[in-house]
PDB file of C-alpha atoms in Angstrom:
ATOM      1  CA  UNK A  26      -0.142   0.008  -0.012  1.00  0.00           C
ATOM      2  CA  UNK A  27       2.865   2.873   0.294  1.00  0.00           C
ATOM      3  CA  UNK A  28       2.661   6.444   0.482  1.00  0.00           C
ATOM      4  CA  UNK A  29       0.589   7.214  -2.739  1.00  0.00           C
ATOM      5  CA  UNK A  30      -2.137   4.433  -1.972  1.00  0.00           C
ATOM      6  CA  UNK A  31      -3.816   2.150  -4.638  1.00  0.00           C
ATOM      7  CA  UNK A  32      -6.874   2.594  -6.503  1.00  0.00           C
ATOM      8  CA  UNK A  33      -8.629   4.363  -3.564  1.00  0.00           C
ATOM      9  CA  UNK A  34      -6.325   7.068  -3.540  1.00  0.00           C
ATOM     10  CA  UNK A  35      -3.446   8.092  -0.842  1.00  0.00           C
ATOM     11  CA  UNK A  36      -3.804   6.775   2.419  1.00  0.00           C
ATOM     12  CA  UNK A  37      -1.480   9.311   4.041  1.00  0.00           C
ATOM     13  CA  UNK A  38      -2.316  13.379   3.314  1.00  0.00           C
ATOM     14  CA  UNK A  39       1.227  14.621   2.894  1.00  0.00           C
ATOM     15  CA  UNK A  40       2.246  17.840   5.250  1.00  0.00           C
ATOM     16  CA  UNK A  41       1.358  20.748   3.212  1.00  0.00           C
ATOM     17  CA  UNK A  42       3.214  24.335   3.562  1.00  0.00           C
ATOM     18  CA  UNK A  43      -0.168  26.257   3.480  1.00  0.00           C
ATOM     19  CA  UNK A  44      -1.949  24.651   6.414  1.00  0.00           C
ATOM     20  CA  UNK A  45      -0.562  26.267   9.513  1.00  0.00           C
ATOM     21  CA  UNK A  46      -0.977  28.353  12.453  1.00  0.00           C
ATOM     22  CA  UNK A  47       1.292  30.616  14.555  1.00  0.00           C
ATOM     23  CA  UNK A  48       0.102  31.722  17.750  1.00  0.00           C
ATOM     24  CA  UNK A  49       1.862  34.187  20.613  1.00  0.00           C
ATOM     25  CA  UNK A  50       1.422  33.996  24.297  1.00  0.00           C
ATOM     26  CA  UNK A  51       0.502  37.636  24.734  1.00  0.00           C
ATOM     27  CA  UNK A  52      -2.258  37.485  22.063  1.00  0.00           C
ATOM     28  CA  UNK A  53      -1.164  40.949  20.724  1.00  0.00           C
ATOM     29  CA  UNK A  54      -0.425  39.732  17.364  1.00  0.00           C
ATOM     30  CA  UNK A  55      -3.211  37.645  15.844  1.00  0.00           C
ATOM     31  CA  UNK A  56      -2.643  33.980  14.133  1.00  0.00           C
ATOM     32  CA  UNK A  57      -4.052  35.711  10.743  1.00  0.00           C
ATOM     33  CA  UNK A  58      -1.457  38.330  10.627  1.00  0.00           C
ATOM     34  CA  UNK A  59       1.069  35.719   9.744  1.00  0.00           C
ATOM     35  CA  UNK A  60       1.727  35.435   6.230  1.00  0.00           C
ATOM     36  CA  UNK A  61       4.835  33.340   6.108  1.00  0.00           C
ATOM     37  CA  UNK A  62       6.994  31.706   8.889  1.00  0.00           C
ATOM     38  CA  UNK A  63      10.256  29.766   8.714  1.00  0.00           C
ATOM     39  CA  UNK A  64      10.046  26.858  11.000  1.00  0.00           C
ATOM     40  CA  UNK A  65      12.968  26.149  13.462  1.00  0.00           C
ATOM     41  CA  UNK A  66      16.466  25.105  12.771  1.00  0.00           C
ATOM     42  CA  UNK A  67      19.518  24.348  14.241  1.00  0.00           C
ATOM     43  CA  UNK A  68      23.270  23.839  13.339  1.00  0.00           C
ATOM     44  CA  UNK A  69      25.708  21.912  15.614  1.00  0.00           C
ATOM     45  CA  UNK A  70      29.148  23.365  15.857  1.00  0.00           C
ATOM     46  CA  UNK A  71      32.288  21.240  15.321  1.00  0.00           C
ATOM     47  CA  UNK A  72      35.500  20.899  16.593  1.00  0.00           C
ATOM     48  CA  UNK A  73      38.648  19.531  14.241  1.00  0.00           C
ATOM     49  CA  UNK A  74      41.454  17.440  16.128  1.00  0.00           C
ATOM     50  CA  UNK A  75      44.209  16.754  13.456  1.00  0.00           C
ATOM     51  CA  UNK A  76      46.436  13.888  14.093  1.00  0.00           C
ATOM     52  CA  UNK A  77      49.342  13.746  11.873  1.00  0.00           C
ATOM     53  CA  UNK A  78      47.982  13.563   8.427  1.00  0.00           C
ATOM     54  CA  UNK A  79      44.500  13.246   9.313  1.00  0.00           C
ATOM     55  CA  UNK A  80      41.192  15.523  10.717  1.00  0.00           C
ATOM     56  CA  UNK A  81      38.920  14.047  12.871  1.00  0.00           C
ATOM     57  CA  UNK A  82      35.749  15.955  13.650  1.00  0.00           C
ATOM     58  CA  UNK A  83      33.957  16.321  17.097  1.00  0.00           C
ATOM     59  CA  UNK A  84      30.365  17.455  17.278  1.00  0.00           C
ATOM     60  CA  UNK A  85      30.061  20.573  19.629  1.00  0.00           C
ATOM     61  CA  UNK A  86      27.063  22.783  20.422  1.00  0.00           C
ATOM     62  CA  UNK A  87      23.395  22.941  19.329  1.00  0.00           C
ATOM     63  CA  UNK A  88      22.991  26.332  18.141  1.00  0.00           C
ATOM     64  CA  UNK A  89      18.974  27.062  17.107  1.00  0.00           C
ATOM     65  CA  UNK A  90      18.593  29.584  14.092  1.00  0.00           C
ATOM     66  CA  UNK A  91      16.488  32.693  13.798  1.00  0.00           C
ATOM     67  CA  UNK A  92      12.951  32.621  12.595  1.00  0.00           C
ATOM     68  CA  UNK A  93      11.857  34.665   9.884  1.00  0.00           C
ATOM     69  CA  UNK A  94       8.319  35.640   9.789  1.00  0.00           C
ATOM     70  CA  UNK A  95       6.055  38.131   7.535  1.00  0.00           C
ATOM     71  CA  UNK A  96       2.906  39.790   8.504  1.00  0.00           C
ATOM     72  CA  UNK A  97       0.261  41.869   6.880  1.00  0.00           C
ATOM     73  CA  UNK A  98      -0.234  44.911   8.378  1.00  0.00           C
ATOM     74  CA  UNK A  99      -4.117  45.562   8.653  1.00  0.00           C
ATOM     75  CA  UNK A 100      -5.350  49.021   9.898  1.00  0.00           C
ATOM     76  CA  UNK A 101      -7.405  50.157  12.987  1.00  0.00           C
ATOM     77  CA  UNK A 102      -7.848  48.275  16.092  1.00  0.00           C
ATOM     78  CA  UNK A 103      -5.603  45.821  14.276  1.00  0.00           C
ATOM     79  CA  UNK A 104      -2.478  47.584  13.799  1.00  0.00           C
ATOM     80  CA  UNK A 105       0.354  45.303  13.474  1.00  0.00           C
ATOM     81  CA  UNK A 106       2.922  48.209  13.253  1.00  0.00           C
ATOM     82  CA  UNK A 107       1.312  49.881  16.511  1.00  0.00           C
ATOM     83  CA  UNK A 108       1.537  46.516  18.345  1.00  0.00           C
ATOM     84  CA  UNK A 109       5.166  45.949  17.298  1.00  0.00           C
ATOM     85  CA  UNK A 110       6.172  49.183  18.440  1.00  0.00           C
ATOM     86  CA  UNK A 111       4.452  48.838  21.566  1.00  0.00           C
ATOM     87  CA  UNK A 112       5.887  45.422  22.442  1.00  0.00           C
ATOM     88  CA  UNK A 113       9.316  47.579  21.746  1.00  0.00           C
ATOM     89  CA  UNK A 114       8.359  49.969  24.476  1.00  0.00           C
ATOM     90  CA  UNK A 115       7.361  46.925  26.542  1.00  0.00           C
ATOM     91  CA  UNK A 116      10.962  45.786  26.175  1.00  0.00           C
ATOM     92  CA  UNK A 117      12.281  48.583  27.828  1.00  0.00           C
ATOM     93  CA  UNK A 118      13.002  50.854  24.897  1.00  0.00           C
ATOM     94  CA  UNK A 119      12.109  54.516  25.418  1.00  0.00           C
ATOM     95  CA  UNK A 120      13.001  57.512  22.865  1.00  0.00           C
ATOM     96  CA  UNK A 121      15.731  58.979  24.397  1.00  0.00           C
ATOM     97  CA  UNK A 122      14.321  62.500  25.168  1.00  0.00           C
ATOM     98  CA  UNK A 123      15.654  62.966  28.687  1.00  0.00           C
ATOM     99  CA  UNK A 124      17.920  61.474  30.987  1.00  0.00           C
ATOM    100  CA  UNK A 125      15.536  59.388  32.529  1.00  0.00           C
ATOM    101  CA  UNK A 126      14.411  57.865  28.976  1.00  0.00           C
ATOM    102  CA  UNK A 127      17.798  57.850  27.733  1.00  0.00           C
ATOM    103  CA  UNK A 128      18.839  55.478  30.633  1.00  0.00           C
ATOM    104  CA  UNK A 129      16.262  52.885  29.968  1.00  0.00           C
ATOM    105  CA  UNK A 130      17.405  49.691  28.690  1.00  0.00           C
ATOM    106  CA  UNK A 131      15.763  46.376  26.820  1.00  0.00           C
ATOM    107  CA  UNK A 132      16.020  43.402  29.209  1.00  0.00           C
ATOM    108  CA  UNK A 133      15.968  39.457  28.315  1.00  0.00           C
ATOM    109  CA  UNK A 134      13.138  39.143  30.597  1.00  0.00           C
ATOM    110  CA  UNK A 135      11.145  42.226  29.205  1.00  0.00           C
ATOM    111  CA  UNK A 136      11.538  41.244  25.898  1.00  0.00           C
ATOM    112  CA  UNK A 137      10.493  37.735  26.233  1.00  0.00           C
ATOM    113  CA  UNK A 138       7.419  38.826  28.307  1.00  0.00           C
ATOM    114  CA  UNK A 139       6.435  41.205  25.410  1.00  0.00           C
ATOM    115  CA  UNK A 140       5.794  38.510  23.346  1.00  0.00           C
ATOM    116  CA  UNK A 141       4.188  36.568  25.891  1.00  0.00           C
ATOM    117  CA  UNK A 142       7.119  33.862  26.949  1.00  0.00           C
ATOM    118  CA  UNK A 143       6.214  31.286  23.950  1.00  0.00           C
ATOM    119  CA  UNK A 144       5.421  31.103  20.197  1.00  0.00           C
ATOM    120  CA  UNK A 145       3.860  28.160  18.624  1.00  0.00           C
ATOM    121  CA  UNK A 146       3.975  27.085  15.175  1.00  0.00           C
ATOM    122  CA  UNK A 147       1.337  24.668  14.276  1.00  0.00           C
ATOM    123  CA  UNK A 148       1.423  22.466  11.204  1.00  0.00           C
ATOM    124  CA  UNK A 149      -2.562  21.439  10.441  1.00  0.00           C
ATOM    125  CA  UNK A 150      -3.835  18.438   8.820  1.00  0.00           C
ATOM    126  CA  UNK A 151      -6.415  17.838   6.129  1.00  0.00           C
ATOM    127  CA  UNK A 152      -9.007  17.138   8.715  1.00  0.00           C
ATOM    128  CA  UNK A 153     -10.909  20.193  10.729  1.00  0.00           C
ATOM    129  CA  UNK A 154      -8.748  19.707  14.280  1.00  0.00           C
ATOM    130  CA  UNK A 155      -6.047  18.064  13.144  1.00  0.00           C
ATOM    131  CA  UNK A 156      -2.666  19.435  14.522  1.00  0.00           C
ATOM    132  CA  UNK A 157       0.091  17.181  12.927  1.00  0.00           C
ATOM    133  CA  UNK A 158       3.318  19.033  14.802  1.00  0.00           C
ATOM    134  CA  UNK A 159       3.419  21.770  17.130  1.00  0.00           C
ATOM    135  CA  UNK A 160       7.069  23.719  17.430  1.00  0.00           C
ATOM    136  CA  UNK A 161       7.188  25.541  20.708  1.00  0.00           C
ATOM    137  CA  UNK A 162       9.620  28.669  20.684  1.00  0.00           C
ATOM    138  CA  UNK A 163      11.148  28.688  24.047  1.00  0.00           C
ATOM    139  CA  UNK A 164      12.048  32.172  25.488  1.00  0.00           C
ATOM    140  CA  UNK A 165      11.425  33.984  21.767  1.00  0.00           C
ATOM    141  CA  UNK A 166      12.036  37.808  21.714  1.00  0.00           C
ATOM    142  CA  UNK A 167      11.895  40.111  18.626  1.00  0.00           C
ATOM    143  CA  UNK A 168      15.403  40.809  16.776  1.00  0.00           C
ATOM    144  CA  UNK A 169      14.523  42.471  14.262  1.00  0.00           C
ATOM    145  CA  UNK A 170      11.332  44.462  12.710  1.00  0.00           C
ATOM    146  CA  UNK A 171      11.541  45.798   8.938  1.00  0.00           C
ATOM    147  CA  UNK A 172       8.105  47.669   8.803  1.00  0.00           C
ATOM    148  CA  UNK A 173       7.928  47.130   4.903  1.00  0.00           C
ATOM    149  CA  UNK A 174       7.867  49.581   2.018  1.00  0.00           C
ATOM    150  CA  UNK A 175       5.455  51.641  -0.180  1.00  0.00           C
ATOM    151  CA  UNK A 176       4.999  51.962  -3.976  1.00  0.00           C
ATOM    152  CA  UNK A 177       2.474  53.649  -5.572  1.00  0.00           C
ATOM    153  CA  UNK A 178       2.513  51.057  -8.423  1.00  0.00           C
ATOM    154  CA  UNK A 179       1.893  47.945  -6.319  1.00  0.00           C
ATOM    155  CA  UNK A 180      -1.906  46.549  -4.899  1.00  0.00           C
ATOM    156  CA  UNK A 181      -0.325  44.356  -2.218  1.00  0.00           C
ATOM    157  CA  UNK A 182      -0.927  44.547   1.431  1.00  0.00           C
ATOM    158  CA  UNK A 183       1.864  46.198   3.168  1.00  0.00           C
ATOM    159  CA  UNK A 184       3.892  43.371   4.971  1.00  0.00           C
ATOM    160  CA  UNK A 185       6.294  43.437   7.653  1.00  0.00           C
ATOM    161  CA  UNK A 186       9.392  41.023   8.503  1.00  0.00           C
ATOM    162  CA  UNK A 187      10.355  39.847  11.654  1.00  0.00           C
ATOM    163  CA  UNK A 188      13.315  37.925  12.974  1.00  0.00           C
ATOM    164  CA  UNK A 189      12.696  36.226  16.069  1.00  0.00           C
ATOM    165  CA  UNK A 190      15.360  34.671  18.514  1.00  0.00           C
ATOM    166  CA  UNK A 191      14.588  32.003  21.064  1.00  0.00           C
ATOM    167  CA  UNK A 192      16.531  29.631  23.383  1.00  0.00           C
ATOM    168  CA  UNK A 193      15.425  26.517  21.634  1.00  0.00           C
ATOM    169  CA  UNK A 194      12.476  24.908  20.431  1.00  0.00           C
ATOM    170  CA  UNK A 195      10.598  21.659  21.009  1.00  0.00           C
ATOM    171  CA  UNK A 196       8.866  19.510  18.549  1.00  0.00           C
ATOM    172  CA  UNK A 197       5.454  17.928  19.720  1.00  0.00           C
ATOM    173  CA  UNK A 198       4.489  15.219  16.929  1.00  0.00           C
ATOM    174  CA  UNK A 199       2.552  11.964  17.554  1.00  0.00           C
ATOM    175  CA  UNK A 200       2.119  12.403  20.884  1.00  0.00           C
ATOM    176  CA  UNK A 201       5.709  12.998  21.451  1.00  0.00           C
ATOM    177  CA  UNK A 202       7.520  16.148  22.540  1.00  0.00           C
ATOM    178  CA  UNK A 203      11.282  16.087  21.342  1.00  0.00           C
ATOM    179  CA  UNK A 204      14.053  16.872  22.465  1.00  0.00           C
ATOM    180  CA  UNK A 205      12.719  15.615  25.889  1.00  0.00           C
ATOM    181  CA  UNK A 206      14.644  16.712  29.102  1.00  0.00           C
ATOM    182  CA  UNK A 207      16.562  14.091  30.962  1.00  0.00           C
ATOM    183  CA  UNK A 208      14.268  12.488  33.934  1.00  0.00           C
TER     184      UNK A 208
END
């Protein structure tokens, strides 16, 4: 019977790029704002060891890579630009108009809290309510915001690009969460 099925059609509906939702812990950014998101990725460092005429490589630390996301920017009560700029203030940034505001700084605790503590990317299945996998980003914070561009010749919605940094990600699929902490 295989992946593609037999005469009756496919037995398994593969994961599709357009079936997903993203959620933020604080609810300031709505799921429907997200137009595109990159799933988590990691890189493992390496340490070479040279012995005579040979080089041997040993795995090093795991480093989770940043996530890029594209949001649309609706107006009114759903203004994404306003929500992101308000988050910047909650992170600890103020315009340097006096000594008090100039000495305010962004902290990790405030940056993580401004985004809501965690972010989830849910890969949806073909049937209502099917969640095939959930990526949970732990301690995410906004690293970069690009509010987009304006163009008289374009009809598209204004898009905002985000880069998010996080400490690590957990994948939940088929009832298992990995990497699971050691007991």
